[in-house]
Amino acid sequence: MLIQSGIDLNINFSVLDPDPQAPCHQLAPFTCGKLTDYQTVWNFGQDCDLITIEIENVNTVALADLVKAGKKVFPQPSIIELIQDKRKQKQFFKDHQIPTADFLLVENKSDILDHKSYLPAVNKLGREGYDGRGVQMLRTEQDLPKAFDAPGLLEKLIDFEKEIAVIVSRNENGVVAAFPAVEMVFHPEANLVEYLFSPAQLKEEVAKQAKEIAEHVIQSLGLVGLLAVEMFVTRDGQVLVNEVAPRPHNSGHQTIEANVTSQYEQHLRAILGLPPGDTSCTCASAMVNVLGEEGFTGMARYEGLNEVLSLAGAHIHLYGKKQTKPFRKMGHVTLVDPDLESLKTKANFVKNNLKVKS
Ligand SMILES: Nc1ncnc2c1ncn2[C@@H]1O[C@H](COP(=O)(O)OP(=O)(O)OP(=O)(O)O)[C@@H](O)[C@H]1O
Ligand SMILES: [Mg+2]
């Protein structure tokens, strides 16, 4: 999606990805290699003028050396490093007066057992947890045996009304632009965003607060590029930052069809030192992730494509992944429709009819 958007700006891409069948492998000169390997990242960067990332799990030492060697790397390696570790991220929020759930740093399981009084809490791995895999709820003492035995966090469990995200960009001149907030609905088991509605239905002052917080976060980080700021809205209208991601994000896919500027174009504008585009919504929209059906692993086969394509305002994005497995993100569908009820009906229709099996 980033490449699609870059074509309009005359950008030549090269891609590094560990999967030889990565969705982009036929779209641009492709290097298959480990993103976490110093030499691989260093070598790849030699032929680029500017390097950006779409996953935080990357060798930041190599990226920092590329900066020293005169290459532009956005987002900046030091910020990727900070965000890679949820512990550092939370500490950063605290140090910069960014509202966030109260937390404790924990080193291992026995440390967690010593803080029973902190429950109900959310236990998060400091590093390498993503898509809900490094996060678990510890509601009562009965949940303690499953606590992670690794450096992480215990966060107070927030009884939120909504989860929202604001995607914000900043270029090298410090010009910041925020997209309107979106509202996320999570899959109860997979911990993945299942639907998303844009714009989020929020009271004006809550929407304003969310926007200001997102802008404050990106300014405090000094990040160049795109930042997705995931937030909770509590029942009394407080906005708390959950976590941030320094790249185009799942919660911004709908911007391709439903905003004047897409998050991908905005990311490119930011890292290329161009002015930001208009972030306004052109229409209300919903985004549904297309996940691998439970119980199916193997060559992907899609059911219900015709039915979904027949819906007014439906746009299908398949990621070109050959293999499906339960809950693997295989694509997404954006629905544009000015009527919120109709959007919800269509989102449910997509969810119930579009299936990825093997
Ligand atoms: N303090 C909290 N209180 C209540 N719920 C929480 C808390 N922290 C996280 N959650 C829930 O767990 C989900 C996943 O947490 P988080 O976003 O930190 O993990 P993640 O693995 O990075 O997820 P992803 O990669 O999907 O964004 C959140 O979206 C939210 O629904
Ligand atoms: Mg998250």
mmCIF file of C-alpha atoms and ligand atoms in Angstrom:
data_model
loop_
_atom_site.group_PDB
_atom_site.id
_atom_site.type_symbol
_atom_site.label_atom_id
_atom_site.label_comp_id
_atom_site.label_asym_id
_atom_site.label_seq_id
_atom_site.Cartn_x
_atom_site.Cartn_y
_atom_site.Cartn_z
ATOM 1 C CA MET A 1 0.000 0.000 0.000
ATOM 2 C CA LEU A 2 2.948 2.293 0.659
ATOM 3 C CA ILE A 3 4.399 1.413 -2.743
ATOM 4 C CA GLN A 4 1.046 2.031 -4.454
ATOM 5 C CA SER A 5 1.003 5.475 -2.955
ATOM 6 C CA GLY A 6 4.666 6.216 -3.734
ATOM 7 C CA ILE A 7 4.204 5.560 -7.448
ATOM 8 C CA ASP A 8 2.281 8.849 -7.669
ATOM 9 C CA LEU A 9 5.266 10.671 -6.181
ATOM 10 C CA ASN A 10 7.798 9.140 -8.610
ATOM 11 C CA ILE A 11 9.507 7.196 -5.864
ATOM 12 C CA ASN A 12 11.568 4.110 -6.604
ATOM 13 C CA PHE A 13 11.333 1.549 -3.860
ATOM 14 C CA SER A 14 13.517 -1.371 -2.853
ATOM 15 C CA VAL A 15 12.221 -3.720 -0.202
ATOM 16 C CA LEU A 16 13.809 -5.907 2.458
ATOM 17 C CA ASP A 17 11.620 -8.614 3.988
ATOM 18 C CA PRO A 18 12.379 -11.995 5.550
ATOM 19 C CA ASP A 19 9.603 -13.775 3.650
ATOM 20 C CA PRO A 20 10.569 -14.738 0.073
ATOM 21 C CA GLN A 21 6.842 -14.635 -0.768
ATOM 22 C CA ALA A 22 6.239 -11.243 0.899
ATOM 23 C CA PRO A 23 3.258 -9.445 -0.689
ATOM 24 C CA CYS A 24 5.589 -6.810 -2.191
ATOM 25 C CA HIS A 25 8.189 -9.202 -3.630
ATOM 26 C CA GLN A 26 6.985 -8.688 -7.194
ATOM 27 C CA LEU A 27 6.272 -4.976 -6.847
ATOM 28 C CA ALA A 28 9.781 -3.612 -6.321
ATOM 29 C CA PRO A 29 13.400 -4.794 -6.342
ATOM 30 C CA PHE A 30 13.309 -7.268 -3.512
ATOM 31 C CA THR A 31 15.885 -8.471 -0.990
ATOM 32 C CA CYS A 32 14.992 -11.435 1.158
ATOM 33 C CA GLY A 33 16.711 -11.165 4.533
ATOM 34 C CA LYS A 34 16.338 -10.811 8.264
ATOM 35 C CA LEU A 35 15.355 -7.360 9.464
ATOM 36 C CA THR A 36 16.975 -8.079 12.810
ATOM 37 C CA ASP A 37 20.372 -8.903 11.309
ATOM 38 C CA TYR A 38 22.922 -6.064 11.431
ATOM 39 C CA GLN A 39 24.768 -6.897 8.204
ATOM 40 C CA THR A 40 21.586 -7.487 6.218
ATOM 41 C CA VAL A 41 20.095 -4.125 7.170
ATOM 42 C CA TRP A 42 23.413 -2.307 6.723
ATOM 43 C CA ASN A 43 23.988 -3.803 3.264
ATOM 44 C CA PHE A 44 20.438 -3.100 2.173
ATOM 45 C CA GLY A 45 20.687 0.544 3.214
ATOM 46 C CA GLN A 46 23.804 1.195 1.106
ATOM 47 C CA ASP A 47 21.813 1.595 -2.106
ATOM 48 C CA CYS A 48 19.040 3.737 -0.631
ATOM 49 C CA ASP A 49 18.782 7.512 -0.221
ATOM 50 C CA LEU A 50 16.163 7.210 2.476
ATOM 51 C CA ILE A 51 15.150 4.248 4.604
ATOM 52 C CA THR A 52 11.858 3.732 6.372
ATOM 53 C CA ILE A 53 10.376 0.799 8.261
ATOM 54 C CA GLU A 54 6.956 -0.783 8.567
ATOM 55 C CA ILE A 55 7.715 -3.042 11.497
ATOM 56 C CA GLU A 56 9.481 -2.068 14.706
ATOM 57 C CA ASN A 57 11.306 -5.361 15.067
ATOM 58 C CA VAL A 58 14.337 -4.244 13.099
ATOM 59 C CA ASN A 59 18.055 -3.878 13.785
ATOM 60 C CA THR A 60 18.298 -0.310 15.051
ATOM 61 C CA VAL A 61 22.091 -0.456 15.467
ATOM 62 C CA ALA A 62 22.453 -0.910 11.716
ATOM 63 C CA LEU A 63 19.933 1.875 11.106
ATOM 64 C CA ALA A 64 21.824 4.218 13.440
ATOM 65 C CA ASP A 65 25.075 3.428 11.598
ATOM 66 C CA LEU A 66 23.365 4.199 8.300
ATOM 67 C CA VAL A 67 22.433 7.607 9.725
ATOM 68 C CA LYS A 68 26.094 8.134 10.719
ATOM 69 C CA ALA A 69 27.056 7.194 7.164
ATOM 70 C CA GLY A 70 24.859 10.021 5.849
ATOM 71 C CA LYS A 71 21.623 8.184 5.041
ATOM 72 C CA LYS A 72 18.242 9.509 6.053
ATOM 73 C CA VAL A 73 16.359 7.064 8.253
ATOM 74 C CA PHE A 74 12.796 7.905 9.271
ATOM 75 C CA PRO A 75 11.401 7.200 11.804
ATOM 76 C CA GLN A 76 14.676 7.840 13.615
ATOM 77 C CA PRO A 77 16.382 4.665 14.930
ATOM 78 C CA SER A 78 16.485 5.936 18.515
ATOM 79 C CA ILE A 79 12.692 6.369 18.486
ATOM 80 C CA ILE A 80 12.147 2.905 17.022
ATOM 81 C CA GLU A 81 14.342 1.578 19.823
ATOM 82 C CA LEU A 82 12.282 3.371 22.451
ATOM 83 C CA ILE A 83 9.024 2.068 21.012
ATOM 84 C CA GLN A 84 10.361 -1.496 20.650
ATOM 85 C CA ASP A 85 10.303 -1.739 24.420
ATOM 86 C CA LYS A 86 6.882 -1.147 25.986
ATOM 87 C CA ARG A 87 8.608 -0.450 29.297
ATOM 88 C CA LYS A 88 10.610 2.444 27.839
ATOM 89 C CA GLN A 89 7.535 3.640 25.995
ATOM 90 C CA LYS A 90 5.433 3.819 29.158
ATOM 91 C CA GLN A 91 8.242 5.523 31.061
ATOM 92 C CA PHE A 92 8.494 8.061 28.240
ATOM 93 C CA PHE A 93 4.761 8.808 28.539
ATOM 94 C CA LYS A 94 5.146 9.315 32.264
ATOM 95 C CA ASP A 95 8.195 11.568 31.879
ATOM 96 C CA HIS A 96 6.438 13.745 29.287
ATOM 97 C CA GLN A 97 3.100 14.204 31.070
ATOM 98 C CA ILE A 98 1.332 12.031 28.505
ATOM 99 C CA PRO A 99 -1.734 10.580 30.243
ATOM 100 C CA THR A 100 -1.520 6.778 30.434
ATOM 101 C CA ALA A 101 -2.692 3.909 32.661
ATOM 102 C CA ASP A 102 -0.709 3.555 35.905
ATOM 103 C CA PHE A 103 1.917 0.840 35.682
ATOM 104 C CA LEU A 104 4.702 -1.035 37.417
ATOM 105 C CA LEU A 105 7.849 -2.357 35.770
ATOM 106 C CA VAL A 106 8.256 -6.075 36.499
ATOM 107 C CA GLU A 107 11.319 -8.231 35.859
ATOM 108 C CA ASN A 108 9.821 -11.731 36.024
ATOM 109 C CA LYS A 109 6.976 -13.858 37.271
ATOM 110 C CA SER A 110 7.969 -13.842 40.921
ATOM 111 C CA ASP A 111 8.046 -10.054 40.781
ATOM 112 C CA ILE A 112 4.434 -10.157 39.591
ATOM 113 C CA LEU A 113 3.487 -12.542 42.396
ATOM 114 C CA ASP A 114 4.820 -9.929 44.817
ATOM 115 C CA HIS A 115 2.354 -7.386 43.448
ATOM 116 C CA LYS A 116 -0.905 -9.283 43.837
ATOM 117 C CA SER A 117 -2.554 -6.180 45.231
ATOM 118 C CA TYR A 118 -2.100 -4.509 41.824
ATOM 119 C CA LEU A 119 -4.724 -6.804 40.225
ATOM 120 C CA PRO A 120 -6.877 -6.524 38.169
ATOM 121 C CA ALA A 121 -4.045 -5.685 35.788
ATOM 122 C CA VAL A 122 -2.756 -6.191 32.282
ATOM 123 C CA ASN A 123 0.560 -7.984 32.008
ATOM 124 C CA LYS A 124 2.604 -7.030 28.950
ATOM 125 C CA LEU A 125 5.919 -8.263 27.659
ATOM 126 C CA GLY A 126 8.446 -5.461 27.305
ATOM 127 C CA ARG A 127 9.681 -6.666 23.944
ATOM 128 C CA GLU A 128 8.514 -8.500 20.868
ATOM 129 C CA GLY A 129 4.854 -8.786 21.728
ATOM 130 C CA TYR A 130 2.576 -7.683 18.892
ATOM 131 C CA ASP A 131 -0.988 -8.266 17.675
ATOM 132 C CA GLY A 132 -2.029 -9.066 21.212
ATOM 133 C CA ARG A 133 0.495 -11.898 21.633
ATOM 134 C CA GLY A 134 2.478 -10.274 24.396
ATOM 135 C CA VAL A 135 -0.533 -9.055 26.359
ATOM 136 C CA GLN A 136 -2.704 -10.823 28.882
ATOM 137 C CA MET A 137 -5.254 -9.935 31.492
ATOM 138 C CA LEU A 138 -4.552 -10.847 35.091
ATOM 139 C CA ARG A 139 -7.950 -10.199 36.614
ATOM 140 C CA THR A 140 -7.748 -12.299 39.761
ATOM 141 C CA GLU A 141 -5.111 -14.295 41.646
ATOM 142 C CA GLN A 142 -6.262 -17.374 39.736
ATOM 143 C CA ASP A 143 -4.758 -15.849 36.591
ATOM 144 C CA LEU A 144 -1.321 -15.430 38.184
ATOM 145 C CA PRO A 145 0.122 -18.775 37.028
ATOM 146 C CA LYS A 146 0.006 -17.567 33.407
ATOM 147 C CA ALA A 147 1.968 -14.358 34.168
ATOM 148 C CA PHE A 148 4.889 -13.791 31.776
ATOM 149 C CA ASP A 149 8.244 -14.784 33.252
ATOM 150 C CA ALA A 150 10.143 -12.001 31.485
ATOM 151 C CA PRO A 151 10.763 -8.254 31.811
ATOM 152 C CA GLY A 152 7.499 -6.462 31.276
ATOM 153 C CA LEU A 153 4.771 -4.323 32.718
ATOM 154 C CA LEU A 154 1.830 -4.585 35.014
ATOM 155 C CA GLU A 155 -0.704 -1.988 33.985
ATOM 156 C CA LYS A 156 -3.871 -1.098 35.817
ATOM 157 C CA LEU A 157 -6.821 -2.578 33.958
ATOM 158 C CA ILE A 158 -8.731 0.320 32.429
ATOM 159 C CA ASP A 159 -12.493 -0.055 32.269
ATOM 160 C CA PHE A 160 -12.672 1.926 29.047
ATOM 161 C CA GLU A 161 -15.728 2.962 27.112
ATOM 162 C CA LYS A 162 -13.934 3.021 23.787
ATOM 163 C CA GLU A 163 -10.624 2.358 22.148
ATOM 164 C CA ILE A 164 -9.649 4.955 19.606
ATOM 165 C CA ALA A 165 -6.602 5.809 17.547
ATOM 166 C CA VAL A 166 -5.288 9.049 16.138
ATOM 167 C CA ILE A 167 -2.733 8.873 13.368
ATOM 168 C CA VAL A 168 -0.487 11.867 13.317
ATOM 169 C CA SER A 169 2.430 12.873 11.107
ATOM 170 C CA ARG A 170 5.381 15.191 11.465
ATOM 171 C CA ASN A 171 7.933 16.265 8.869
ATOM 172 C CA GLU A 172 11.508 17.435 9.343
ATOM 173 C CA ASN A 173 10.343 21.043 9.679
ATOM 174 C CA GLY A 174 8.194 20.057 12.637
ATOM 175 C CA VAL A 175 4.882 20.466 10.808
ATOM 176 C CA VAL A 176 2.324 18.189 12.445
ATOM 177 C CA ALA A 177 -1.018 16.946 11.075
ATOM 178 C CA ALA A 178 -3.503 14.622 12.767
ATOM 179 C CA PHE A 179 -6.186 12.477 11.161
ATOM 180 C CA PRO A 180 -9.617 12.444 12.800
ATOM 181 C CA ALA A 181 -9.843 9.758 15.510
ATOM 182 C CA VAL A 182 -11.114 6.302 14.610
ATOM 183 C CA GLU A 183 -12.892 3.850 16.852
ATOM 184 C CA MET A 184 -11.739 0.251 17.197
ATOM 185 C CA VAL A 185 -13.641 -2.852 18.099
ATOM 186 C CA PHE A 186 -11.451 -5.773 19.110
ATOM 187 C CA HIS A 187 -11.898 -9.485 18.485
ATOM 188 C CA PRO A 188 -12.439 -10.924 21.977
ATOM 189 C CA GLU A 189 -10.160 -13.962 21.516
ATOM 190 C CA ALA A 190 -7.564 -12.923 18.978
ATOM 191 C CA ASN A 191 -6.893 -9.475 20.503
ATOM 192 C CA LEU A 192 -6.866 -8.055 16.964
ATOM 193 C CA VAL A 193 -8.827 -5.105 15.637
ATOM 194 C CA GLU A 194 -11.915 -6.617 14.115
ATOM 195 C CA TYR A 195 -13.770 -3.536 12.945
ATOM 196 C CA LEU A 196 -12.926 0.062 12.906
ATOM 197 C CA PHE A 197 -15.222 3.030 12.426
ATOM 198 C CA SER A 198 -14.184 6.394 11.152
ATOM 199 C CA PRO A 199 -14.622 9.039 12.338
ATOM 200 C CA ALA A 200 -14.972 7.917 15.980
ATOM 201 C CA GLN A 201 -18.231 8.914 17.612
ATOM 202 C CA LEU A 202 -16.875 11.184 20.327
ATOM 203 C CA LYS A 203 -17.974 14.264 22.197
ATOM 204 C CA GLU A 204 -16.307 17.304 20.714
ATOM 205 C CA GLU A 205 -14.115 17.925 23.762
ATOM 206 C CA VAL A 206 -12.971 14.277 23.847
ATOM 207 C CA ALA A 207 -12.069 14.388 20.139
ATOM 208 C CA LYS A 208 -10.148 17.610 20.736
ATOM 209 C CA GLN A 209 -8.319 16.117 23.703
ATOM 210 C CA ALA A 210 -7.376 13.013 21.678
ATOM 211 C CA LYS A 211 -6.010 15.134 18.842
ATOM 212 C CA GLU A 212 -3.988 17.341 21.191
ATOM 213 C CA ILE A 213 -2.543 14.358 23.012
ATOM 214 C CA ALA A 214 -1.489 12.692 19.742
ATOM 215 C CA GLU A 215 0.171 15.922 18.613
ATOM 216 C CA HIS A 216 1.904 16.276 21.950
ATOM 217 C CA VAL A 217 3.227 12.690 21.724
ATOM 218 C CA ILE A 218 4.745 13.115 18.260
ATOM 219 C CA GLN A 219 6.242 16.503 19.191
ATOM 220 C CA SER A 220 7.716 15.084 22.399
ATOM 221 C CA LEU A 221 9.273 12.221 20.470
ATOM 222 C CA GLY A 222 10.435 14.543 17.694
ATOM 223 C CA LEU A 223 9.516 11.772 15.306
ATOM 224 C CA VAL A 224 9.686 12.275 11.551
ATOM 225 C CA GLY A 225 7.087 10.105 9.835
ATOM 226 C CA LEU A 226 3.778 8.672 10.882
ATOM 227 C CA LEU A 227 2.744 7.756 14.408
ATOM 228 C CA ALA A 228 -0.385 5.811 15.333
ATOM 229 C CA VAL A 229 -1.446 6.700 18.857
ATOM 230 C CA GLU A 230 -3.757 4.091 20.406
ATOM 231 C CA MET A 231 -5.859 5.466 23.233
ATOM 232 C CA PHE A 232 -8.571 4.551 25.696
ATOM 233 C CA VAL A 233 -11.537 6.782 26.387
ATOM 234 C CA THR A 234 -12.688 6.121 29.939
ATOM 235 C CA ARG A 235 -16.309 6.281 31.010
ATOM 236 C CA ASP A 236 -15.745 9.720 32.517
ATOM 237 C CA GLY A 237 -14.317 11.091 29.265
ATOM 238 C CA GLN A 238 -10.612 10.898 30.102
ATOM 239 C CA VAL A 239 -8.221 10.043 27.275
ATOM 240 C CA LEU A 240 -5.281 7.736 28.118
ATOM 241 C CA VAL A 241 -2.542 6.692 25.708
ATOM 242 C CA ASN A 242 -2.201 2.909 25.451
ATOM 243 C CA GLU A 243 0.690 2.585 23.037
ATOM 244 C CA VAL A 244 2.142 4.041 19.874
ATOM 245 C CA ALA A 245 3.360 2.600 16.574
ATOM 246 C CA PRO A 246 5.809 4.585 14.408
ATOM 247 C CA ARG A 247 4.487 3.653 10.965
ATOM 248 C CA PRO A 248 1.407 3.223 8.794
ATOM 249 C CA HIS A 249 -1.036 1.323 10.953
ATOM 250 C CA ASN A 250 -3.984 -1.022 10.854
ATOM 251 C CA SER A 251 -6.153 1.738 12.275
ATOM 252 C CA GLY A 252 -5.457 3.915 9.230
ATOM 253 C CA HIS A 253 -6.273 1.604 6.332
ATOM 254 C CA GLN A 254 -9.635 3.266 5.724
ATOM 255 C CA THR A 255 -7.872 6.561 4.916
ATOM 256 C CA ILE A 256 -7.151 5.150 1.436
ATOM 257 C CA GLU A 257 -10.797 5.522 0.447
ATOM 258 C CA ALA A 258 -12.354 7.644 3.177
ATOM 259 C CA ASN A 259 -9.955 10.577 3.728
ATOM 260 C CA VAL A 260 -8.580 13.174 1.363
ATOM 261 C CA THR A 261 -5.023 11.944 1.986
ATOM 262 C CA SER A 262 -4.193 8.328 2.832
ATOM 263 C CA GLN A 263 -1.933 7.438 5.752
ATOM 264 C CA TYR A 264 0.564 6.020 3.236
ATOM 265 C CA GLU A 265 0.795 9.225 1.262
ATOM 266 C CA GLN A 266 1.018 11.138 4.552
ATOM 267 C CA HIS A 267 3.911 8.968 5.711
ATOM 268 C CA LEU A 268 5.760 9.572 2.449
ATOM 269 C CA ARG A 269 5.094 13.302 2.608
ATOM 270 C CA ALA A 270 6.466 13.419 6.164
ATOM 271 C CA ILE A 271 9.670 11.488 5.500
ATOM 272 C CA LEU A 272 10.322 13.311 2.224
ATOM 273 C CA GLY A 273 10.069 16.742 3.865
ATOM 274 C CA LEU A 274 6.872 17.642 1.988
ATOM 275 C CA PRO A 275 3.902 19.482 3.490
ATOM 276 C CA PRO A 276 1.217 17.239 5.011
ATOM 277 C CA GLY A 277 -1.958 16.534 3.058
ATOM 278 C CA ASP A 278 -5.532 17.275 4.091
ATOM 279 C CA THR A 279 -6.526 14.667 6.680
ATOM 280 C CA SER A 280 -10.301 15.252 6.568
ATOM 281 C CA CYS A 281 -12.729 12.383 6.151
ATOM 282 C CA THR A 282 -14.546 12.473 2.837
ATOM 283 C CA CYS A 283 -17.100 9.950 4.096
ATOM 284 C CA ALA A 284 -17.861 7.845 7.164
ATOM 285 C CA SER A 285 -16.297 4.417 6.828
ATOM 286 C CA ALA A 286 -15.740 1.065 8.424
ATOM 287 C CA MET A 287 -12.748 -1.224 8.053
ATOM 288 C CA VAL A 288 -12.918 -4.953 8.599
ATOM 289 C CA ASN A 289 -9.765 -7.050 8.880
ATOM 290 C CA VAL A 290 -9.887 -10.216 6.820
ATOM 291 C CA LEU A 291 -8.446 -12.857 9.130
ATOM 292 C CA GLY A 292 -7.664 -16.498 8.469
ATOM 293 C CA GLU A 293 -10.613 -18.624 9.569
ATOM 294 C CA GLU A 294 -10.100 -20.764 12.666
ATOM 295 C CA GLY A 295 -9.446 -24.400 11.840
ATOM 296 C CA PHE A 296 -7.835 -23.754 8.445
ATOM 297 C CA THR A 297 -4.116 -23.753 7.693
ATOM 298 C CA GLY A 298 -2.644 -23.975 4.193
ATOM 299 C CA MET A 299 -3.071 -22.435 0.741
ATOM 300 C CA ALA A 300 -5.557 -19.605 1.090
ATOM 301 C CA ARG A 301 -8.959 -19.812 -0.606
ATOM 302 C CA TYR A 302 -11.464 -16.974 -0.388
ATOM 303 C CA GLU A 303 -15.196 -17.457 0.080
ATOM 304 C CA GLY A 304 -17.786 -14.717 -0.340
ATOM 305 C CA LEU A 305 -15.713 -12.308 -2.464
ATOM 306 C CA ASN A 306 -18.510 -11.745 -4.982
ATOM 307 C CA GLU A 307 -21.060 -11.057 -2.270
ATOM 308 C CA VAL A 308 -18.785 -8.490 -0.628
ATOM 309 C CA LEU A 309 -17.834 -6.887 -3.935
ATOM 310 C CA SER A 310 -21.531 -6.431 -4.641
ATOM 311 C CA LEU A 311 -22.000 -4.227 -1.564
ATOM 312 C CA ALA A 312 -22.199 -0.540 -2.376
ATOM 313 C CA GLY A 313 -19.100 1.215 -1.042
ATOM 314 C CA ALA A 314 -17.019 -1.933 -0.466
ATOM 315 C CA HIS A 315 -13.316 -1.944 -1.338
ATOM 316 C CA ILE A 316 -11.401 -5.180 -0.950
ATOM 317 C CA HIS A 317 -7.673 -5.239 -0.230
ATOM 318 C CA LEU A 318 -6.051 -8.662 -0.311
ATOM 319 C CA TYR A 319 -2.424 -8.744 0.754
ATOM 320 C CA GLY A 320 -1.257 -11.495 -1.573
ATOM 321 C CA LYS A 321 -0.330 -13.882 1.237
ATOM 322 C CA LYS A 322 -0.326 -17.422 -0.114
ATOM 323 C CA GLN A 323 -0.753 -19.272 3.169
ATOM 324 C CA THR A 324 -3.564 -18.824 5.649
ATOM 325 C CA LYS A 325 -3.625 -19.771 9.323
ATOM 326 C CA PRO A 326 -6.064 -18.933 12.120
ATOM 327 C CA PHE A 327 -6.294 -15.164 12.652
ATOM 328 C CA ARG A 328 -3.526 -14.340 10.146
ATOM 329 C CA LYS A 329 -4.184 -10.894 8.640
ATOM 330 C CA MET A 330 -4.876 -11.698 4.990
ATOM 331 C CA GLY A 331 -6.368 -8.396 3.936
ATOM 332 C CA HIS A 332 -8.989 -5.829 4.822
ATOM 333 C CA VAL A 333 -12.228 -4.436 3.478
ATOM 334 C CA THR A 334 -13.101 -0.767 3.648
ATOM 335 C CA LEU A 335 -16.744 0.244 3.510
ATOM 336 C CA VAL A 336 -17.738 3.809 2.786
ATOM 337 C CA ASP A 337 -21.284 4.848 3.594
ATOM 338 C CA PRO A 338 -22.563 8.070 5.158
ATOM 339 C CA ASP A 339 -25.100 6.133 7.239
ATOM 340 C CA LEU A 340 -23.636 4.689 10.440
ATOM 341 C CA GLU A 341 -26.250 1.969 10.899
ATOM 342 C CA SER A 342 -25.836 0.837 7.330
ATOM 343 C CA LEU A 343 -22.056 0.762 7.860
ATOM 344 C CA LYS A 344 -22.456 -1.525 10.867
ATOM 345 C CA THR A 345 -24.781 -3.832 8.933
ATOM 346 C CA LYS A 346 -22.327 -4.016 6.056
ATOM 347 C CA ALA A 347 -19.356 -4.584 8.393
ATOM 348 C CA ASN A 348 -21.229 -7.525 9.938
ATOM 349 C CA PHE A 349 -22.098 -8.828 6.497
ATOM 350 C CA VAL A 350 -18.406 -8.792 5.504
ATOM 351 C CA LYS A 351 -17.441 -10.496 8.724
ATOM 352 C CA ASN A 352 -20.020 -13.230 8.298
ATOM 353 C CA ASN A 353 -19.593 -13.805 4.574
ATOM 354 C CA LEU A 354 -15.962 -13.260 3.651
ATOM 355 C CA LYS A 355 -13.977 -16.275 4.834
ATOM 356 C CA VAL A 356 -10.393 -17.345 4.286
ATOM 357 C CA LYS A 357 -10.108 -21.112 4.287
ATOM 358 C CA SER A 358 -7.673 -23.643 2.881
HETATM 359 N N1 LIG B 1 -4.296 -1.160 30.674
HETATM 360 C C1 LIG B 1 -5.227 -1.770 29.937
HETATM 361 N N2 LIG B 1 -6.505 -1.876 30.390
HETATM 362 C C2 LIG B 1 -7.449 -2.508 29.671
HETATM 363 N N3 LIG B 1 -7.234 -3.092 28.479
HETATM 364 C C3 LIG B 1 -5.995 -3.039 27.964
HETATM 365 C C4 LIG B 1 -4.920 -2.381 28.659
HETATM 366 N N4 LIG B 1 -3.808 -2.483 27.905
HETATM 367 C C5 LIG B 1 -4.170 -3.170 26.796
HETATM 368 N N5 LIG B 1 -5.478 -3.520 26.819
HETATM 369 C C6 LIG B 1 -6.212 -4.272 25.782
HETATM 370 O O1 LIG B 1 -5.329 -5.170 25.102
HETATM 371 C C7 LIG B 1 -5.195 -4.798 23.724
HETATM 372 C C8 LIG B 1 -3.791 -5.065 23.244
HETATM 373 O O2 LIG B 1 -2.875 -4.289 23.992
HETATM 374 P P1 LIG B 1 -1.673 -3.524 23.294
HETATM 375 O O3 LIG B 1 -2.229 -2.605 22.287
HETATM 376 O O4 LIG B 1 -0.821 -2.933 24.340
HETATM 377 O O5 LIG B 1 -0.923 -4.771 22.662
HETATM 378 P P2 LIG B 1 -0.296 -5.108 21.270
HETATM 379 O O6 LIG B 1 0.071 -6.527 21.334
HETATM 380 O O7 LIG B 1 0.765 -4.142 20.961
HETATM 381 O O8 LIG B 1 -1.451 -4.948 20.257
HETATM 382 P P3 LIG B 1 -1.440 -4.518 18.747
HETATM 383 O O9 LIG B 1 -0.164 -4.929 18.114
HETATM 384 O O10 LIG B 1 -2.633 -5.271 18.229
HETATM 385 O O11 LIG B 1 -1.663 -3.056 18.784
HETATM 386 C C9 LIG B 1 -5.599 -3.327 23.697
HETATM 387 O O12 LIG B 1 -5.989 -2.919 22.433
HETATM 388 C C10 LIG B 1 -6.722 -3.317 24.727
HETATM 389 O O13 LIG B 1 -7.912 -3.839 24.184
HETATM 390 MG MG MG B 2 -2.126 -2.148 20.466
#
